[in-house]
Amino acid sequence: MLKGRIILSKENMTLIKTIRASKIPEVTLLFWIMKICATTLGETAGDLLSMTLDVGYAVSSILLLSVFLIAVSGQLFVKRYIPVLFWIVIVATSTAGTTMSDYMDRTLGLGYATGALILVSILIGVLALWYYEERSLSVSKITTFRGELFYWIAILFSNTLGTALGDFLADSSGLGFAGGAILISALLALVVLAHYFTKIPTVLLFWIAFVLTRPFGATFGDLFTKSPDNGGLGFGTTGSSLILFSILATLVLYETIRTKRIRQSISSSSTK
């Protein structure tokens, strides 16, 4: 290999196929780290808008859904995977999901359990319709406009469901923040074990993990925002949002550089 050229290892060859075939990233450990960071940022940013700035859940939901629609429109019409755009949409689904869940559970008075059941039903319905239309629920190779549209609708409602589930475990189940965090962590560990040691479909495990990482990330949001007297670090919603934004921006920059280098390597190899 020439100096400066990325080595086309088995891992990179897998990523090459993903880059060529889809506009979404490969599901790796980095993906899940960025997802947790993005959804935690969505939690703190959503709370910053609805509670700290005191605009209310209804107005926040409308504003953040508008941001999501603008961001996802850009994602749907680009021709390739662009890390910064993809993760902007993920953060938008998380912030919108936070306020949508709070609006359902608190403003409409449905409660956490009822809200979660409604959202589970919607998510199952979206996935069922997606499979009916596309004959696939693949999250590693989405090449059609309709398939990607279903993907983002499912992402939005899975993040909203994750918020409702986390609130239910923390406030209504009797487990509290610590108990809820332990339960979610244990469930995620079971998902990982199921991935490696069972034949449960990967796509099913993906959506279970996607929902569970939402309340898992919220526990980190609580750690950042709550005062030291309540067991937190005391950064508040503004400070926490800035910290999480900085972390996510760094990871997105890394992913952008990595993806660009692999594309350049593909281009160099194809000219030989």
mmCIF file of C-alpha atoms in Angstrom:
data_model
loop_
_atom_site.group_PDB
_atom_site.id
_atom_site.type_symbol
_atom_site.label_atom_id
_atom_site.label_comp_id
_atom_site.label_asym_id
_atom_site.label_seq_id
_atom_site.Cartn_x
_atom_site.Cartn_y
_atom_site.Cartn_z
ATOM 1 C CA MET A 1 0.000 0.000 0.000
ATOM 2 C CA LEU A 2 1.132 3.518 -0.757
ATOM 3 C CA LYS A 3 1.727 5.864 2.142
ATOM 4 C CA GLY A 4 -1.400 7.770 3.174
ATOM 5 C CA ARG A 5 -3.797 5.311 1.576
ATOM 6 C CA ILE A 6 -6.255 3.622 3.890
ATOM 7 C CA ILE A 7 -5.869 -0.152 4.119
ATOM 8 C CA LEU A 8 -8.893 -1.944 2.675
ATOM 9 C CA SER A 9 -9.355 -4.387 5.535
ATOM 10 C CA LYS A 10 -12.380 -6.651 5.904
ATOM 11 C CA GLU A 11 -13.971 -4.027 8.171
ATOM 12 C CA ASN A 12 -13.380 -1.259 5.639
ATOM 13 C CA MET A 13 -14.673 -3.415 2.778
ATOM 14 C CA THR A 14 -17.914 -3.807 4.739
ATOM 15 C CA LEU A 15 -18.096 -0.050 5.172
ATOM 16 C CA ILE A 16 -17.392 0.427 1.446
ATOM 17 C CA LYS A 17 -20.419 -1.701 0.570
ATOM 18 C CA THR A 18 -22.529 0.311 3.024
ATOM 19 C CA ILE A 19 -21.331 3.636 1.591
ATOM 20 C CA ARG A 20 -22.078 2.546 -1.974
ATOM 21 C CA ALA A 21 -25.464 0.990 -1.250
ATOM 22 C CA SER A 22 -27.040 3.226 1.378
ATOM 23 C CA LYS A 23 -27.283 6.716 2.835
ATOM 24 C CA ILE A 24 -27.164 5.542 6.433
ATOM 25 C CA PRO A 25 -24.104 4.497 8.456
ATOM 26 C CA GLU A 26 -22.952 1.008 9.297
ATOM 27 C CA VAL A 27 -24.290 -0.137 12.679
ATOM 28 C CA THR A 28 -21.121 -0.418 14.765
ATOM 29 C CA LEU A 29 -20.048 0.413 18.314
ATOM 30 C CA LEU A 30 -19.310 3.972 17.129
ATOM 31 C CA PHE A 31 -22.866 4.237 15.812
ATOM 32 C CA TRP A 32 -24.312 3.332 19.219
ATOM 33 C CA ILE A 33 -21.983 5.703 21.089
ATOM 34 C CA MET A 34 -23.007 8.546 18.775
ATOM 35 C CA LYS A 35 -26.659 7.543 19.060
ATOM 36 C CA ILE A 36 -26.586 7.669 22.863
ATOM 37 C CA CYS A 37 -24.788 11.023 22.750
ATOM 38 C CA ALA A 38 -27.256 12.407 20.183
ATOM 39 C CA THR A 39 -30.347 11.282 22.071
ATOM 40 C CA THR A 40 -28.948 12.582 25.355
ATOM 41 C CA LEU A 41 -28.360 15.932 23.637
ATOM 42 C CA GLY A 42 -31.932 15.746 22.358
ATOM 43 C CA GLU A 43 -33.159 15.206 25.917
ATOM 44 C CA THR A 44 -31.304 18.195 27.365
ATOM 45 C CA ALA A 45 -32.010 20.448 24.364
ATOM 46 C CA GLY A 46 -35.709 19.542 24.402
ATOM 47 C CA ASP A 47 -35.907 20.310 28.123
ATOM 48 C CA LEU A 48 -33.994 23.561 27.540
ATOM 49 C CA LEU A 49 -36.624 24.726 25.064
ATOM 50 C CA SER A 50 -39.796 23.513 26.782
ATOM 51 C CA MET A 51 -38.889 24.037 30.442
ATOM 52 C CA THR A 52 -35.882 26.339 30.862
ATOM 53 C CA LEU A 53 -37.113 28.777 28.191
ATOM 54 C CA ASP A 54 -40.715 28.135 29.329
ATOM 55 C CA VAL A 55 -42.397 27.910 25.920
ATOM 56 C CA GLY A 56 -44.428 24.834 26.825
ATOM 57 C CA TYR A 57 -44.675 21.328 25.403
ATOM 58 C CA ALA A 58 -47.163 22.104 22.622
ATOM 59 C CA VAL A 59 -45.159 24.994 21.152
ATOM 60 C CA SER A 60 -41.905 23.071 21.614
ATOM 61 C CA SER A 61 -43.352 20.056 19.789
ATOM 62 C CA ILE A 62 -44.462 22.201 16.842
ATOM 63 C CA LEU A 63 -41.110 24.004 16.627
ATOM 64 C CA LEU A 64 -39.009 20.864 16.931
ATOM 65 C CA LEU A 65 -41.174 18.846 14.540
ATOM 66 C CA SER A 66 -40.673 21.663 12.033
ATOM 67 C CA VAL A 67 -36.903 21.407 12.523
ATOM 68 C CA PHE A 68 -37.138 17.633 12.052
ATOM 69 C CA LEU A 69 -39.152 17.993 8.817
ATOM 70 C CA ILE A 70 -36.627 20.453 7.391
ATOM 71 C CA ALA A 71 -33.655 18.289 8.363
ATOM 72 C CA VAL A 72 -35.163 15.016 7.161
ATOM 73 C CA SER A 73 -36.147 16.615 3.846
ATOM 74 C CA GLY A 74 -32.500 17.424 3.255
ATOM 75 C CA GLN A 75 -31.495 13.876 4.228
ATOM 76 C CA LEU A 76 -34.067 12.297 1.906
ATOM 77 C CA PHE A 77 -32.917 14.209 -1.154
ATOM 78 C CA VAL A 78 -29.134 13.902 -0.850
ATOM 79 C CA LYS A 79 -27.522 11.162 -2.913
ATOM 80 C CA ARG A 80 -25.095 9.680 -0.388
ATOM 81 C CA TYR A 81 -24.354 9.269 3.312
ATOM 82 C CA ILE A 82 -23.341 12.620 4.819
ATOM 83 C CA PRO A 83 -22.505 12.113 8.525
ATOM 84 C CA VAL A 84 -23.250 15.653 9.698
ATOM 85 C CA LEU A 85 -26.689 15.694 8.042
ATOM 86 C CA PHE A 86 -27.586 12.203 9.239
ATOM 87 C CA TRP A 87 -26.786 13.027 12.874
ATOM 88 C CA ILE A 88 -28.562 16.379 12.719
ATOM 89 C CA VAL A 89 -31.712 14.435 11.809
ATOM 90 C CA ILE A 90 -31.113 11.966 14.674
ATOM 91 C CA VAL A 91 -30.792 14.845 17.162
ATOM 92 C CA ALA A 92 -33.925 16.427 15.660
ATOM 93 C CA THR A 93 -35.910 13.203 16.157
ATOM 94 C CA SER A 94 -34.703 13.048 19.753
ATOM 95 C CA THR A 95 -35.581 16.640 20.646
ATOM 96 C CA ALA A 96 -38.945 16.383 18.907
ATOM 97 C CA GLY A 97 -39.542 12.987 20.525
ATOM 98 C CA THR A 98 -38.842 14.405 23.983
ATOM 99 C CA THR A 99 -41.410 17.177 23.693
ATOM 100 C CA MET A 100 -43.955 14.999 21.847
ATOM 101 C CA SER A 101 -43.815 12.420 24.632
ATOM 102 C CA ASP A 102 -44.099 15.082 27.335
ATOM 103 C CA TYR A 103 -47.042 16.681 25.507
ATOM 104 C CA MET A 104 -48.876 13.353 25.323
ATOM 105 C CA ASP A 105 -48.102 12.284 28.873
ATOM 106 C CA ARG A 106 -48.403 15.601 30.718
ATOM 107 C CA THR A 107 -50.345 18.174 28.702
ATOM 108 C CA LEU A 108 -52.916 15.710 27.348
ATOM 109 C CA GLY A 109 -52.863 13.824 30.646
ATOM 110 C CA LEU A 110 -52.506 10.363 29.114
ATOM 111 C CA GLY A 111 -49.861 9.298 31.598
ATOM 112 C CA TYR A 112 -46.579 7.512 30.928
ATOM 113 C CA ALA A 113 -47.968 3.975 30.674
ATOM 114 C CA THR A 114 -50.788 4.881 28.285
ATOM 115 C CA GLY A 115 -48.506 7.112 26.241
ATOM 116 C CA ALA A 116 -45.936 4.318 25.933
ATOM 117 C CA LEU A 117 -48.604 1.806 24.842
ATOM 118 C CA ILE A 118 -49.878 4.189 22.157
ATOM 119 C CA LEU A 119 -46.354 4.777 20.874
ATOM 120 C CA VAL A 120 -45.556 1.040 20.855
ATOM 121 C CA SER A 121 -48.659 0.493 18.727
ATOM 122 C CA ILE A 122 -47.681 3.278 16.320
ATOM 123 C CA LEU A 123 -44.115 1.972 15.993
ATOM 124 C CA ILE A 124 -45.304 -1.584 15.334
ATOM 125 C CA GLY A 125 -47.741 -0.218 12.753
ATOM 126 C CA VAL A 126 -44.995 1.751 10.988
ATOM 127 C CA LEU A 127 -42.685 -1.276 10.898
ATOM 128 C CA ALA A 128 -45.489 -3.519 9.639
ATOM 129 C CA LEU A 129 -46.384 -1.084 6.849
ATOM 130 C CA TRP A 130 -42.698 -0.680 5.999
ATOM 131 C CA TYR A 131 -42.311 -4.448 5.630
ATOM 132 C CA TYR A 132 -45.539 -4.726 3.625
ATOM 133 C CA GLU A 133 -44.389 -2.068 1.158
ATOM 134 C CA GLU A 134 -40.668 -2.934 0.928
ATOM 135 C CA ARG A 135 -40.543 -6.630 1.915
ATOM 136 C CA SER A 136 -37.598 -5.706 4.113
ATOM 137 C CA LEU A 137 -36.824 -3.951 7.381
ATOM 138 C CA SER A 138 -33.098 -3.779 6.729
ATOM 139 C CA VAL A 139 -31.314 -0.953 8.526
ATOM 140 C CA SER A 140 -28.000 -1.626 6.792
ATOM 141 C CA LYS A 141 -29.057 -1.300 3.166
ATOM 142 C CA ILE A 142 -31.778 1.232 2.423
ATOM 143 C CA THR A 143 -31.673 2.267 -1.218
ATOM 144 C CA THR A 144 -35.199 3.528 -1.979
ATOM 145 C CA PHE A 145 -36.834 6.837 -1.104
ATOM 146 C CA ARG A 146 -39.867 5.070 0.369
ATOM 147 C CA GLY A 147 -37.692 2.760 2.478
ATOM 148 C CA GLU A 148 -35.734 5.680 3.880
ATOM 149 C CA LEU A 149 -38.947 7.574 4.622
ATOM 150 C CA PHE A 150 -40.233 4.626 6.667
ATOM 151 C CA TYR A 151 -36.839 4.440 8.401
ATOM 152 C CA TRP A 152 -37.037 8.039 9.611
ATOM 153 C CA ILE A 153 -40.676 7.769 10.712
ATOM 154 C CA ALA A 154 -39.719 4.686 12.732
ATOM 155 C CA ILE A 155 -36.716 6.527 14.189
ATOM 156 C CA LEU A 156 -38.918 9.448 15.264
ATOM 157 C CA PHE A 157 -41.472 7.257 17.035
ATOM 158 C CA SER A 158 -38.848 4.955 18.563
ATOM 159 C CA ASN A 159 -37.152 7.972 20.156
ATOM 160 C CA THR A 160 -40.521 9.268 21.358
ATOM 161 C CA LEU A 161 -41.322 5.828 22.779
ATOM 162 C CA GLY A 162 -37.922 5.708 24.468
ATOM 163 C CA THR A 163 -38.683 8.991 26.223
ATOM 164 C CA ALA A 164 -42.069 7.757 27.452
ATOM 165 C CA LEU A 165 -40.569 4.454 28.604
ATOM 166 C CA GLY A 166 -37.778 6.194 30.495
ATOM 167 C CA ASP A 167 -40.220 8.561 32.210
ATOM 168 C CA PHE A 168 -42.491 5.652 33.128
ATOM 169 C CA LEU A 169 -39.647 3.676 34.694
ATOM 170 C CA ALA A 170 -38.286 6.692 36.585
ATOM 171 C CA ASP A 171 -41.556 8.233 37.790
ATOM 172 C CA SER A 172 -44.390 5.706 37.720
ATOM 173 C CA SER A 173 -42.877 2.259 38.134
ATOM 174 C CA GLY A 174 -41.465 2.829 41.600
ATOM 175 C CA LEU A 175 -37.919 2.062 40.423
ATOM 176 C CA GLY A 176 -36.739 5.676 40.446
ATOM 177 C CA PHE A 177 -33.884 7.058 38.318
ATOM 178 C CA ALA A 178 -31.289 4.611 39.649
ATOM 179 C CA GLY A 179 -33.543 1.562 39.417
ATOM 180 C CA GLY A 180 -34.687 2.522 35.931
ATOM 181 C CA ALA A 181 -31.093 3.016 34.786
ATOM 182 C CA ILE A 182 -30.079 -0.397 36.153
ATOM 183 C CA LEU A 183 -33.041 -2.103 34.454
ATOM 184 C CA ILE A 184 -32.377 -0.414 31.087
ATOM 185 C CA SER A 185 -28.670 -1.294 31.312
ATOM 186 C CA ALA A 186 -29.530 -4.923 32.059
ATOM 187 C CA LEU A 187 -31.970 -5.073 29.129
ATOM 188 C CA LEU A 188 -29.352 -3.609 26.775
ATOM 189 C CA ALA A 189 -26.847 -6.198 27.990
ATOM 190 C CA LEU A 190 -29.389 -8.922 27.186
ATOM 191 C CA VAL A 191 -29.847 -7.473 23.685
ATOM 192 C CA VAL A 192 -26.080 -7.608 23.123
ATOM 193 C CA LEU A 193 -25.938 -11.210 24.334
ATOM 194 C CA ALA A 194 -28.914 -12.101 22.143
ATOM 195 C CA HIS A 195 -27.128 -10.617 19.136
ATOM 196 C CA TYR A 196 -24.062 -12.798 19.613
ATOM 197 C CA PHE A 197 -25.549 -15.995 21.043
ATOM 198 C CA THR A 198 -29.054 -16.383 19.620
ATOM 199 C CA LYS A 199 -30.735 -16.455 16.226
ATOM 200 C CA ILE A 200 -33.145 -13.626 17.033
ATOM 201 C CA PRO A 201 -33.393 -11.439 13.890
ATOM 202 C CA THR A 202 -30.846 -8.641 13.940
ATOM 203 C CA VAL A 203 -33.374 -6.074 12.757
ATOM 204 C CA LEU A 204 -35.637 -6.828 15.750
ATOM 205 C CA LEU A 205 -32.714 -6.452 18.153
ATOM 206 C CA PHE A 206 -31.750 -3.189 16.428
ATOM 207 C CA TRP A 207 -35.135 -1.564 17.093
ATOM 208 C CA ILE A 208 -35.249 -2.864 20.667
ATOM 209 C CA ALA A 209 -31.783 -1.402 21.273
ATOM 210 C CA PHE A 210 -32.737 1.835 19.525
ATOM 211 C CA VAL A 211 -35.685 2.327 21.854
ATOM 212 C CA LEU A 212 -33.739 1.335 24.985
ATOM 213 C CA THR A 213 -30.736 3.575 24.272
ATOM 214 C CA ARG A 214 -33.097 6.556 24.455
ATOM 215 C CA PRO A 215 -33.852 6.228 28.221
ATOM 216 C CA PHE A 216 -30.293 4.956 28.736
ATOM 217 C CA GLY A 217 -29.034 8.248 27.317
ATOM 218 C CA ALA A 218 -31.560 10.157 29.414
ATOM 219 C CA THR A 219 -29.872 8.851 32.575
ATOM 220 C CA PHE A 220 -26.687 10.541 31.405
ATOM 221 C CA GLY A 221 -28.710 13.681 30.753
ATOM 222 C CA ASP A 222 -29.945 13.590 34.349
ATOM 223 C CA LEU A 223 -26.375 13.083 35.558
ATOM 224 C CA PHE A 224 -25.235 16.199 33.684
ATOM 225 C CA THR A 225 -28.201 18.450 34.490
ATOM 226 C CA LYS A 226 -29.100 17.653 38.094
ATOM 227 C CA SER A 227 -27.470 19.509 40.969
ATOM 228 C CA PRO A 228 -24.724 17.870 43.079
ATOM 229 C CA ASP A 229 -27.222 17.690 45.964
ATOM 230 C CA ASN A 230 -29.326 15.379 43.802
ATOM 231 C CA GLY A 231 -26.400 13.255 42.651
ATOM 232 C CA GLY A 232 -25.682 15.137 39.422
ATOM 233 C CA LEU A 233 -22.839 17.226 38.051
ATOM 234 C CA GLY A 234 -24.825 20.472 38.117
ATOM 235 C CA PHE A 235 -24.216 21.695 34.558
ATOM 236 C CA GLY A 236 -27.889 22.503 33.979
ATOM 237 C CA THR A 237 -29.690 22.089 30.661
ATOM 238 C CA THR A 238 -27.690 24.816 28.881
ATOM 239 C CA GLY A 239 -24.270 23.657 30.033
ATOM 240 C CA SER A 240 -25.108 20.004 29.457
ATOM 241 C CA SER A 241 -26.366 20.713 25.938
ATOM 242 C CA LEU A 242 -23.131 22.531 25.082
ATOM 243 C CA ILE A 243 -20.961 19.700 26.446
ATOM 244 C CA LEU A 244 -22.918 17.015 24.614
ATOM 245 C CA PHE A 245 -22.921 19.059 21.415
ATOM 246 C CA SER A 246 -19.123 19.336 21.595
ATOM 247 C CA ILE A 247 -18.721 15.572 22.098
ATOM 248 C CA LEU A 248 -21.095 14.705 19.272
ATOM 249 C CA ALA A 249 -19.523 17.276 16.935
ATOM 250 C CA THR A 250 -16.099 15.713 17.531
ATOM 251 C CA LEU A 251 -17.421 12.223 16.775
ATOM 252 C CA VAL A 252 -19.224 13.442 13.646
ATOM 253 C CA LEU A 253 -16.003 15.104 12.452
ATOM 254 C CA TYR A 254 -14.143 11.826 12.969
ATOM 255 C CA GLU A 255 -16.840 9.898 11.083
ATOM 256 C CA THR A 256 -16.765 12.451 8.253
ATOM 257 C CA ILE A 257 -12.990 12.196 7.857
ATOM 258 C CA ARG A 258 -13.116 8.399 8.045
ATOM 259 C CA THR A 259 -15.835 8.170 5.415
ATOM 260 C CA LYS A 260 -14.061 10.646 3.130
ATOM 261 C CA ARG A 261 -10.769 8.712 3.330
ATOM 262 C CA ILE A 262 -12.483 5.467 2.403
ATOM 263 C CA ARG A 263 -14.263 7.108 -0.533
ATOM 264 C CA GLN A 264 -10.929 8.512 -1.726
ATOM 265 C CA SER A 265 -9.373 5.061 -1.428
ATOM 266 C CA ILE A 266 -12.219 3.550 -3.444
ATOM 267 C CA SER A 267 -11.745 6.205 -6.110
ATOM 268 C CA SER A 268 -7.980 5.622 -6.241
ATOM 269 C CA SER A 269 -8.406 1.855 -6.462
ATOM 270 C CA SER A 270 -11.028 2.083 -9.215
ATOM 271 C CA THR A 271 -8.717 4.124 -11.468
ATOM 272 C CA LYS A 272 -6.035 1.417 -11.449
#
